[in-house]
Amino acid sequence: MNLARISAILPILFGAALISACGGSSSTAGNSSAREGSYSAEIVRTEMGIPHITARDFGSLGYGQGYAFAEDNLCVMMDDFVTIRGERSRYFGPDGTYSIRANGSVADNVSSDFFWKFIADEAAIKRTEAKTIPRFKTLVKGWTVGFNRYMSELKIGQHPGRHLACAEGEWLQPIAVDDMYRRFVRLSVLASSSVFVNEIASAQPPGLNSLPLPIGGSNGFGPLGDLLSPLLDVLSGLGLPVAQLETPLRATPYAPGSAAELAQKQQALAAAPGGFADLQEHERFGSNMYAFGKDGSTTGNPIVYGNPHFPWSGTERLWMSHNTIPGQFDIMGSSLYGVPAVLIGFNKNVAWSHTVSTAYRFTLYELKLNPLNATQYIYDGEIRDLTAVPLTIQVKNADGQITERKRTLYKSHFGPMITVGAAGVPVLAWTPVLAYSMRDANLENDRLINQFGRWNEATSLDDFIAIQAEQLGVPWVNTVASGPGGKVYYGDVTVVPNVPDSLVASCKALPLSLVIDQVAAGLPLLDGSRSSCEWLTDDDAPAPGIFGAKNLPTLTRDDYVTNCNDSYWLTNADQPLTGFARIIGDENAERTLRTRLCLLQAERRMDGSDGRPGKGFDIATLQDVALSSQIYSAELARQTVVDSLCTQPGLMGSSGPANGDDVAAACAVLAAWDGSDNLASAGGHIWREFWRLASAAPLGLPIALPVPTPLTDLWSVPFSSSDPINTPNTLNTNALSVQMAFADAIAAVKATGIPFDRPLGEIQHSGVHGDAVLPVFGGSSGAGAFTVVSTNPANLTSDGYAVEYGNSYLQTVTWDSQRNPIAAGFITYSQSSDPASPHYKDFTQAYAEKRWQTFPFSPAQIKQQTISRKTLSQ
């Protein structure tokens, strides 16, 4: 061992501290008015506030976009810019919290600040900017200038009464181009690193009080033994008292705990899976999509349907725009806030949509540490130092004074260190001998803006498919697409770690990987001590460590493709996709009720068995299906409940016998219910409460209760891969858990004071429009709704259901014989988040009436719907 390694270990033995004097970087926000040339754009607003931006070049197009967007959503976007700069504590104090609604992450301001300074650092920003295609760089820069222009107008009083949530705020500061690239990083890691804000921001090495190190086990040091013996000899020769350490150091087990400790971790994760559950939480972070080809469309022209289920508040809302450079660029659709490219949309040549994919975007690595220094790890028999990253944030205290806080976070060569606890139990703990690191493929993804910018320019479906495979910058969503006269396409051609099943088999970090697999099936926990466990790289991959398109699922057909958040396996009922790595998704496995309904709606319409006239889809039929609010669990089980549970004497709830009169009254309503969650439907709230309880593990019974399987199974007929759409089925009314769930649901509804026969339109409303009472139709994904809402809280209260997630941007797109797009849809929560805007709730009201809004694309359509016009120049 060389002297450098000895010198790194000696301070630990002597109890010395190594203190870094490096400080954090200052804010990159600032005046971004500097630009190349001038900007000029026209913004025409049509009904519902949709902006149509026309400009002569990409810089001016971005300028118009940024201005129009700020006009609608300035405060919400600025809150996010402040956050990802790591400045929440500076402006809002240390005690507040920040939540990423789409992935369930909630962090205090201090942890949030340290996390974003650590993850979205200057290197990540500059790497993304350097990779960006020049014309899209000018687009991004122009967007920044336009956004800042509107902000400056507001500050000098040009828009009185607007954006009161931030207009006088100290934190309303001009943004820089860096803020935009930081935003792209933030969106890229939405389904990976940012799920674990607290777990990464709080990961710290153990202190000296962790010694003496544990003794026992049979693994020994492995490669470290060869390094440790000479070191101990040297230290002994120097007269240091190492004899008492020699035996425990040589015998230190590299294992995450005893069998009892592992069982405790497994139980804790089952009770509180936290971020692991959020990774696959499609009740909120989900979507539906279809593409129907010539054999599925009554006109012979394809139809594309898109419907992401995203938050109704925050920067994961979608904002719609139409962006044109005459003769060069013409695209319409929606974008997540702060992205100057359409993410779901259409032009004359192609239309597409997305759903959240089941693939994991990262892997965890178990590191074997130098037991004399917990900031060093063993890799191929050599000792490596973790990279220490000293960070400084500013904090606004209760007295208004600004002070500094410092924290050092660490990285291995894989990525950030992470510690995870559940129910008070350290699951991924940083001990003197083991620690955990995350490698995030999307933290390395610098192609997001190029991917979508080039898709906006696509000249055909074939071009669209080729761009996806070439750029491979889609971070976490499946895609369906089609174009006039073409086939329909599905692809989960996304950024996925190249970790084939064979690599997992040879590299899984046992036994803890088995524990993780219980709550995040398919997420690899790999051995970080061997280079043979590094990610692979395909020949056709545009970046190291990820799968290329040839090893990712795709399907092209003439009838239909669909995805509703389960894996790629049943993209089409007649052509299952198999043979892909487990990290991408599962195969031959049970589908959710929503996915089953997605497939059934397509299959029934194709063969004409859905009760509607004819066969196949036209736009009107698709729109009717999309907003029908059918509840598939009710189709499967409502009559069984009415015939069995409603006639069962002495129905028992968790608190005792059910009230017979209440059961009779609720059952009468359920018997008459239409099986949907439309505004006029009465009884759906009873069913929703029942299904939420009946389908929740462990089905309403105490976790530790040893009940035979037949008494806890929800279904009598289990899943069969030979009939995946129709199984499992037949509600198991003999199950005590099902009986208790029904009784408890009736009691819960009665306790709210809401009558059993109250129509949904008087119960369910928008939860993000302040005092405005806006009714919202739709049901729970878990109950098998295609028309989805997600409420907070999930259960019924005396105030009803408050919708905060669900159907967001909807589009139906086809083409006429001249290849002109025919499109209609909604922004369910409306274009603007500013209560003073005329477009704060107009789209929401139209949505409640199922009044599909034509998306004006041609000049004639735009002229017919124009409500305002503004020309900007700078």
Coordinates of C-alpha atoms in Angstrom, one line a residue, residues 257-621:
G257 CA -27.3 -7.7 8.7
S258 CA -28.4 -10.9 10.3
A259 CA -31.5 -12.8 9.2
A260 CA -33.5 -11.1 11.9
E261 CA -32.3 -7.7 10.7
L262 CA -33.2 -8.5 7.1
A263 CA -36.7 -9.6 8.2
Q264 CA -37.1 -6.4 10.1
K265 CA -36.1 -4.4 7.0
Q266 CA -38.5 -6.4 4.8
Q267 CA -41.4 -5.7 7.3
A268 CA -40.5 -2.0 7.5
L269 CA -40.5 -1.6 3.7
A270 CA -43.8 -3.4 3.4
A271 CA -45.3 -1.0 5.9
A272 CA -43.7 2.1 4.5
P273 CA -42.3 1.6 1.0
G274 CA -41.8 5.3 0.5
G275 CA -40.0 6.3 -2.7
F276 CA -39.9 2.7 -3.9
A277 CA -43.7 2.6 -4.1
D278 CA -43.7 6.1 -5.6
L279 CA -41.6 4.9 -8.5
Q280 CA -44.5 2.7 -9.7
E281 CA -47.4 4.8 -8.4
H282 CA -49.6 5.1 -11.5
E283 CA -52.8 6.1 -9.6
R284 CA -51.4 9.6 -9.9
F285 CA -48.3 9.6 -12.1
G286 CA -49.9 7.8 -15.0
S287 CA -51.6 8.2 -18.4
N288 CA -53.7 6.5 -21.2
M289 CA -53.0 6.5 -24.9
Y290 CA -54.1 4.9 -28.1
A291 CA -53.2 4.9 -31.7
F292 CA -55.6 3.4 -34.2
G293 CA -54.5 2.5 -37.7
K294 CA -56.3 1.9 -41.0
D295 CA -57.8 -1.3 -39.6
G296 CA -59.1 0.4 -36.5
S297 CA -60.3 3.7 -37.9
T298 CA -63.5 4.0 -39.8
T299 CA -62.0 6.6 -42.1
G300 CA -58.9 4.7 -43.0
N301 CA -56.8 7.6 -41.5
P302 CA -55.1 6.9 -38.2
I303 CA -56.3 8.4 -35.0
V304 CA -54.1 9.2 -32.0
Y305 CA -55.4 9.7 -28.5
G306 CA -53.3 11.1 -25.7
N307 CA -54.2 11.7 -22.0
P308 CA -51.5 12.0 -19.4
H309 CA -52.7 11.8 -15.8
F310 CA -50.6 14.5 -14.1
P311 CA -50.9 16.9 -11.2
W312 CA -53.4 19.7 -11.4
S313 CA -50.9 22.0 -9.5
G314 CA -47.2 22.7 -9.6
T315 CA -44.8 22.6 -12.6
E316 CA -45.9 19.1 -13.7
R317 CA -49.0 20.8 -15.2
L318 CA -49.1 20.9 -18.9
W319 CA -49.4 24.1 -21.0
M320 CA -50.6 24.2 -24.5
S321 CA -49.2 26.3 -27.4
H322 CA -49.0 26.4 -31.2
N323 CA -45.5 27.4 -32.5
T324 CA -44.8 28.4 -36.1
I325 CA -41.8 29.6 -38.1
P326 CA -43.5 30.0 -41.6
G327 CA -42.3 27.5 -44.1
Q328 CA -40.0 25.8 -41.6
F329 CA -41.7 24.8 -38.4
D330 CA -45.3 24.2 -37.3
I331 CA -46.2 22.2 -34.2
M332 CA -49.1 22.3 -31.7
G333 CA -49.5 20.5 -28.4
S334 CA -48.6 20.6 -24.7
S335 CA -45.4 20.9 -22.7
L336 CA -44.5 20.6 -19.1
Y337 CA -43.8 24.0 -17.6
G338 CA -40.5 25.6 -18.7
V339 CA -39.9 23.4 -21.7
P340 CA -39.9 25.3 -25.0
A341 CA -40.7 22.3 -27.1
V342 CA -44.0 20.4 -27.5
L343 CA -43.9 17.1 -25.5
I344 CA -47.2 15.7 -26.6
G345 CA -48.7 17.0 -29.8
F346 CA -49.1 17.0 -33.6
N347 CA -48.2 18.6 -36.9
K348 CA -49.2 17.8 -40.4
N349 CA -47.0 14.7 -40.5
V350 CA -47.3 13.0 -37.2
A351 CA -49.1 13.0 -33.8
W352 CA -47.9 11.3 -30.7
S353 CA -48.6 10.9 -27.0
H354 CA -46.9 9.4 -23.9
T355 CA -47.5 7.3 -20.8
V356 CA -45.2 6.8 -17.8
S357 CA -43.1 3.6 -18.5
T358 CA -42.4 0.8 -16.0
A359 CA -38.7 0.8 -16.7
Y360 CA -36.3 1.8 -14.0
R361 CA -33.9 4.6 -14.8
F362 CA -31.3 3.8 -12.2
T363 CA -29.7 1.0 -10.3
L364 CA -28.5 0.9 -6.7
Y365 CA -24.9 -0.3 -5.9
E366 CA -23.8 -1.8 -2.7
L367 CA -20.3 -0.6 -1.8
K368 CA -17.9 -2.5 0.4
L369 CA -16.0 0.2 2.5
N370 CA -12.6 0.4 3.9
P371 CA -13.5 -0.3 7.5
L372 CA -10.9 2.3 8.7
N373 CA -12.5 5.0 6.6
A374 CA -16.1 5.0 5.6
T375 CA -15.5 7.5 2.8
Q376 CA -13.4 4.9 0.9
Y377 CA -14.7 1.9 -1.0
I378 CA -13.2 -1.2 -2.6
Y379 CA -13.4 -1.6 -6.3
D380 CA -11.6 -4.5 -8.1
G381 CA -9.4 -4.9 -5.0
E382 CA -8.3 -1.3 -4.9
I383 CA -9.4 1.4 -2.5
R384 CA -11.1 4.5 -4.0
D385 CA -12.1 7.7 -2.3
L386 CA -15.6 8.9 -2.4
T387 CA -15.8 12.4 -3.9
A388 CA -16.7 14.9 -1.2
V389 CA -18.8 17.8 -2.4
P390 CA -18.9 20.7 0.1
L391 CA -22.1 22.7 -0.3
T392 CA -23.3 26.0 1.2
I393 CA -26.8 27.4 1.2
Q394 CA -28.3 30.6 2.5
V395 CA -31.1 30.5 5.1
K396 CA -33.5 33.2 6.0
N397 CA -34.1 33.0 9.8
A398 CA -37.2 34.1 11.7
D399 CA -35.7 37.5 12.4
G400 CA -35.1 38.1 8.7
Q401 CA -31.3 37.7 8.9
I402 CA -29.6 35.6 6.3
T403 CA -27.1 33.0 7.5
E404 CA -25.2 30.1 5.9
R405 CA -25.5 26.4 6.4
K406 CA -22.9 23.9 5.1
R407 CA -23.1 20.2 4.4
T408 CA -20.8 17.8 2.6
L409 CA -22.4 15.2 0.4
Y410 CA -20.6 12.4 -1.3
K411 CA -20.5 10.6 -4.7
S412 CA -18.9 7.3 -5.8
H413 CA -18.0 6.9 -9.4
F414 CA -21.5 5.5 -9.9
G415 CA -23.2 8.6 -8.5
P416 CA -24.7 10.1 -5.3
M417 CA -24.6 8.2 -2.0
I418 CA -28.0 7.3 -0.6
T419 CA -29.5 6.1 2.7
V420 CA -33.0 4.8 2.9
G421 CA -35.1 4.2 6.0
A422 CA -38.6 2.8 6.4
A423 CA -40.8 2.9 9.5
G424 CA -37.8 3.9 11.6
V425 CA -35.6 1.1 10.3
P426 CA -32.4 1.8 8.3
V427 CA -32.8 -0.3 5.1
L428 CA -30.0 1.1 3.0
A429 CA -27.7 2.3 5.8
W430 CA -24.2 3.8 5.6
T431 CA -22.3 1.7 8.1
P432 CA -18.5 1.4 8.6
V433 CA -18.4 -1.5 6.2
L434 CA -21.3 -1.0 3.7
A435 CA -22.9 1.9 1.9
Y436 CA -25.1 2.5 -1.1
S437 CA -24.8 4.6 -4.2
M438 CA -27.1 5.3 -7.1
R439 CA -26.3 5.5 -10.8
D440 CA -29.0 7.4 -12.6
A441 CA -29.1 7.1 -16.4
N442 CA -31.2 10.2 -16.7
L443 CA -28.8 12.3 -14.6
E444 CA -26.4 11.5 -17.5
N445 CA -29.2 12.2 -20.2
D446 CA -28.3 15.4 -21.9
R447 CA -30.5 14.9 -24.9
L448 CA -34.0 15.7 -23.7
I449 CA -34.5 19.1 -25.5
N450 CA -32.9 17.7 -28.7
Q451 CA -35.2 14.7 -28.6
F452 CA -38.4 16.7 -28.4
G453 CA -37.2 19.6 -30.5
R454 CA -36.4 17.2 -33.4
W455 CA -39.7 15.4 -32.9
N456 CA -41.4 18.7 -33.4
E457 CA -39.7 18.9 -36.8
A458 CA -40.6 15.3 -37.8
T459 CA -41.6 14.9 -41.5
S460 CA -43.2 11.5 -41.3
L461 CA -43.9 8.6 -38.9
D462 CA -40.7 6.9 -40.2
D463 CA -38.7 10.1 -39.5
F464 CA -40.3 10.2 -36.0
I465 CA -39.3 6.6 -35.2
A466 CA -35.8 7.2 -36.5
I467 CA -35.3 10.3 -34.4
Q468 CA -36.4 8.4 -31.3
A469 CA -33.8 5.7 -31.9
E470 CA -31.0 8.1 -32.8
Q471 CA -31.5 10.6 -30.0
L472 CA -32.7 8.2 -27.4
G473 CA -33.4 11.1 -25.0
V474 CA -36.9 10.3 -23.9
P475 CA -36.4 10.1 -20.1
W476 CA -39.3 8.0 -18.7
V477 CA -42.3 7.7 -21.0
N478 CA -43.7 5.2 -23.5
T479 CA -44.7 6.6 -26.9
V480 CA -47.5 5.9 -29.4
A481 CA -47.5 7.8 -32.7
S482 CA -48.9 7.8 -36.2
G483 CA -49.2 10.0 -39.3
P484 CA -51.6 10.5 -42.2
G485 CA -52.2 7.2 -44.1
G486 CA -49.6 5.4 -42.0
K487 CA -49.3 2.6 -39.5
V488 CA -49.4 3.0 -35.8
Y489 CA -46.3 2.7 -33.6
Y490 CA -45.5 2.0 -30.0
G491 CA -42.1 2.3 -28.4
D492 CA -40.6 2.2 -24.9
V493 CA -37.4 3.6 -26.5
T494 CA -36.3 5.4 -23.5
V495 CA -33.2 5.9 -21.3
V496 CA -32.8 2.6 -19.5
P497 CA -29.6 1.3 -17.7
N498 CA -28.1 -1.5 -19.8
V499 CA -28.5 -4.2 -17.2
P500 CA -29.7 -7.4 -18.8
D501 CA -31.0 -10.2 -16.6
S502 CA -27.8 -12.1 -16.9
L503 CA -25.9 -9.2 -15.4
V504 CA -28.4 -9.0 -12.5
A505 CA -28.1 -12.7 -11.9
S506 CA -24.3 -12.5 -11.6
C507 CA -24.1 -9.2 -9.7
K508 CA -27.1 -8.9 -7.4
A509 CA -26.1 -7.8 -3.9
L510 CA -27.5 -10.6 -1.8
P511 CA -29.4 -10.8 0.4
L512 CA -30.6 -7.2 0.6
S513 CA -31.5 -7.2 -3.1
L514 CA -34.3 -9.8 -2.3
V515 CA -35.7 -7.3 0.2
I516 CA -35.7 -4.4 -2.3
D517 CA -37.3 -6.7 -4.9
Q518 CA -40.4 -7.1 -2.6
V519 CA -41.3 -3.5 -2.9
A520 CA -39.7 -2.5 -6.2
A521 CA -39.8 -5.7 -8.4
G522 CA -37.1 -5.5 -11.1
L523 CA -35.0 -2.7 -9.5
P524 CA -31.4 -4.0 -9.4
L525 CA -29.3 -3.7 -6.3
L526 CA -25.8 -4.6 -7.7
D527 CA -22.4 -5.4 -6.3
G528 CA -20.4 -2.2 -6.5
S529 CA -17.1 -3.8 -5.7
R530 CA -16.5 -5.3 -9.2
S531 CA -16.1 -3.7 -12.6
S532 CA -17.8 -6.7 -14.1
C533 CA -21.0 -5.3 -12.6
E534 CA -20.9 -2.0 -14.5
W535 CA -23.7 -1.3 -16.9
L536 CA -23.1 -2.5 -20.5
T537 CA -23.4 -0.4 -23.6
D538 CA -25.1 -1.4 -26.9
D539 CA -23.6 -0.6 -30.2
D540 CA -26.6 1.5 -31.2
A541 CA -26.8 3.5 -28.0
P542 CA -26.0 7.2 -28.2
A543 CA -24.4 7.3 -24.8
P544 CA -22.6 4.8 -22.6
G545 CA -24.4 2.5 -20.2
I546 CA -27.8 2.4 -21.7
F547 CA -29.8 0.1 -24.0
G548 CA -29.9 0.9 -27.7
A549 CA -33.2 0.9 -29.6
K550 CA -32.7 -2.6 -30.8
N551 CA -33.0 -4.0 -27.3
L552 CA -36.0 -1.9 -26.3
P553 CA -39.7 -2.8 -27.0
T554 CA -41.4 -1.5 -30.1
L555 CA -44.4 -2.5 -32.1
T556 CA -45.9 -1.3 -35.4
R557 CA -49.4 -2.5 -36.6
D558 CA -52.4 -1.6 -38.7
D559 CA -55.1 -1.9 -36.1
Y560 CA -54.1 -0.4 -32.7
V561 CA -51.5 0.0 -30.0
T562 CA -52.1 1.2 -26.5
N563 CA -50.5 1.7 -23.2
C564 CA -52.1 2.5 -19.8
N565 CA -49.0 2.3 -17.6
D566 CA -48.4 -1.4 -17.3
S567 CA -45.4 -2.7 -19.1
Y568 CA -45.0 -3.1 -22.9
W569 CA -46.1 -6.7 -22.7
L570 CA -49.7 -6.2 -23.8
T571 CA -49.4 -3.2 -26.2
N572 CA -51.8 -5.1 -28.4
A573 CA -53.8 -8.1 -27.2
D574 CA -52.9 -10.2 -30.2
Q575 CA -49.2 -9.6 -30.2
P576 CA -47.6 -9.7 -26.7
L577 CA -44.0 -8.4 -26.6
T578 CA -41.6 -10.6 -24.8
G579 CA -37.9 -11.3 -24.3
F580 CA -36.8 -7.9 -22.8
A581 CA -34.7 -7.2 -19.7
R582 CA -36.7 -7.2 -16.5
I583 CA -35.5 -3.7 -15.6
I584 CA -37.7 -2.5 -18.5
G585 CA -40.9 -4.2 -17.3
D586 CA -42.7 -7.4 -16.4
E587 CA -44.1 -10.0 -18.8
N588 CA -46.8 -12.6 -18.5
A589 CA -48.0 -10.9 -15.3
E590 CA -51.3 -9.5 -14.1
R591 CA -52.4 -6.2 -15.6
T592 CA -54.2 -3.5 -13.7
L593 CA -57.9 -3.0 -14.1
R594 CA -57.3 0.2 -16.0
T595 CA -55.0 -1.5 -18.5
R596 CA -57.5 -4.3 -18.9
L597 CA -60.2 -1.7 -19.7
C598 CA -57.9 0.1 -22.1
L599 CA -57.5 -3.2 -24.1
L600 CA -61.2 -4.2 -23.8
Q601 CA -62.3 -0.8 -25.1
A602 CA -60.2 -1.3 -28.2
E603 CA -61.1 -4.9 -28.7
R604 CA -64.8 -4.4 -28.2
R605 CA -64.9 -1.4 -30.6
M606 CA -63.0 -3.4 -33.2
D607 CA -65.5 -6.3 -33.1
G608 CA -68.6 -4.1 -32.5
S609 CA -69.4 -5.7 -29.1
D610 CA -69.5 -2.5 -27.0
G611 CA -73.1 -1.6 -27.7
R612 CA -72.2 1.3 -30.0
P613 CA -73.1 1.3 -33.7
G614 CA -70.8 -0.3 -36.2
K615 CA -67.2 -1.3 -35.7
G616 CA -64.0 0.7 -35.4
F617 CA -63.2 4.2 -34.2
D618 CA -64.0 7.7 -35.5
I619 CA -63.2 10.8 -33.6
A620 CA -66.7 11.1 -32.0
T621 CA -66.7 7.5 -30.9

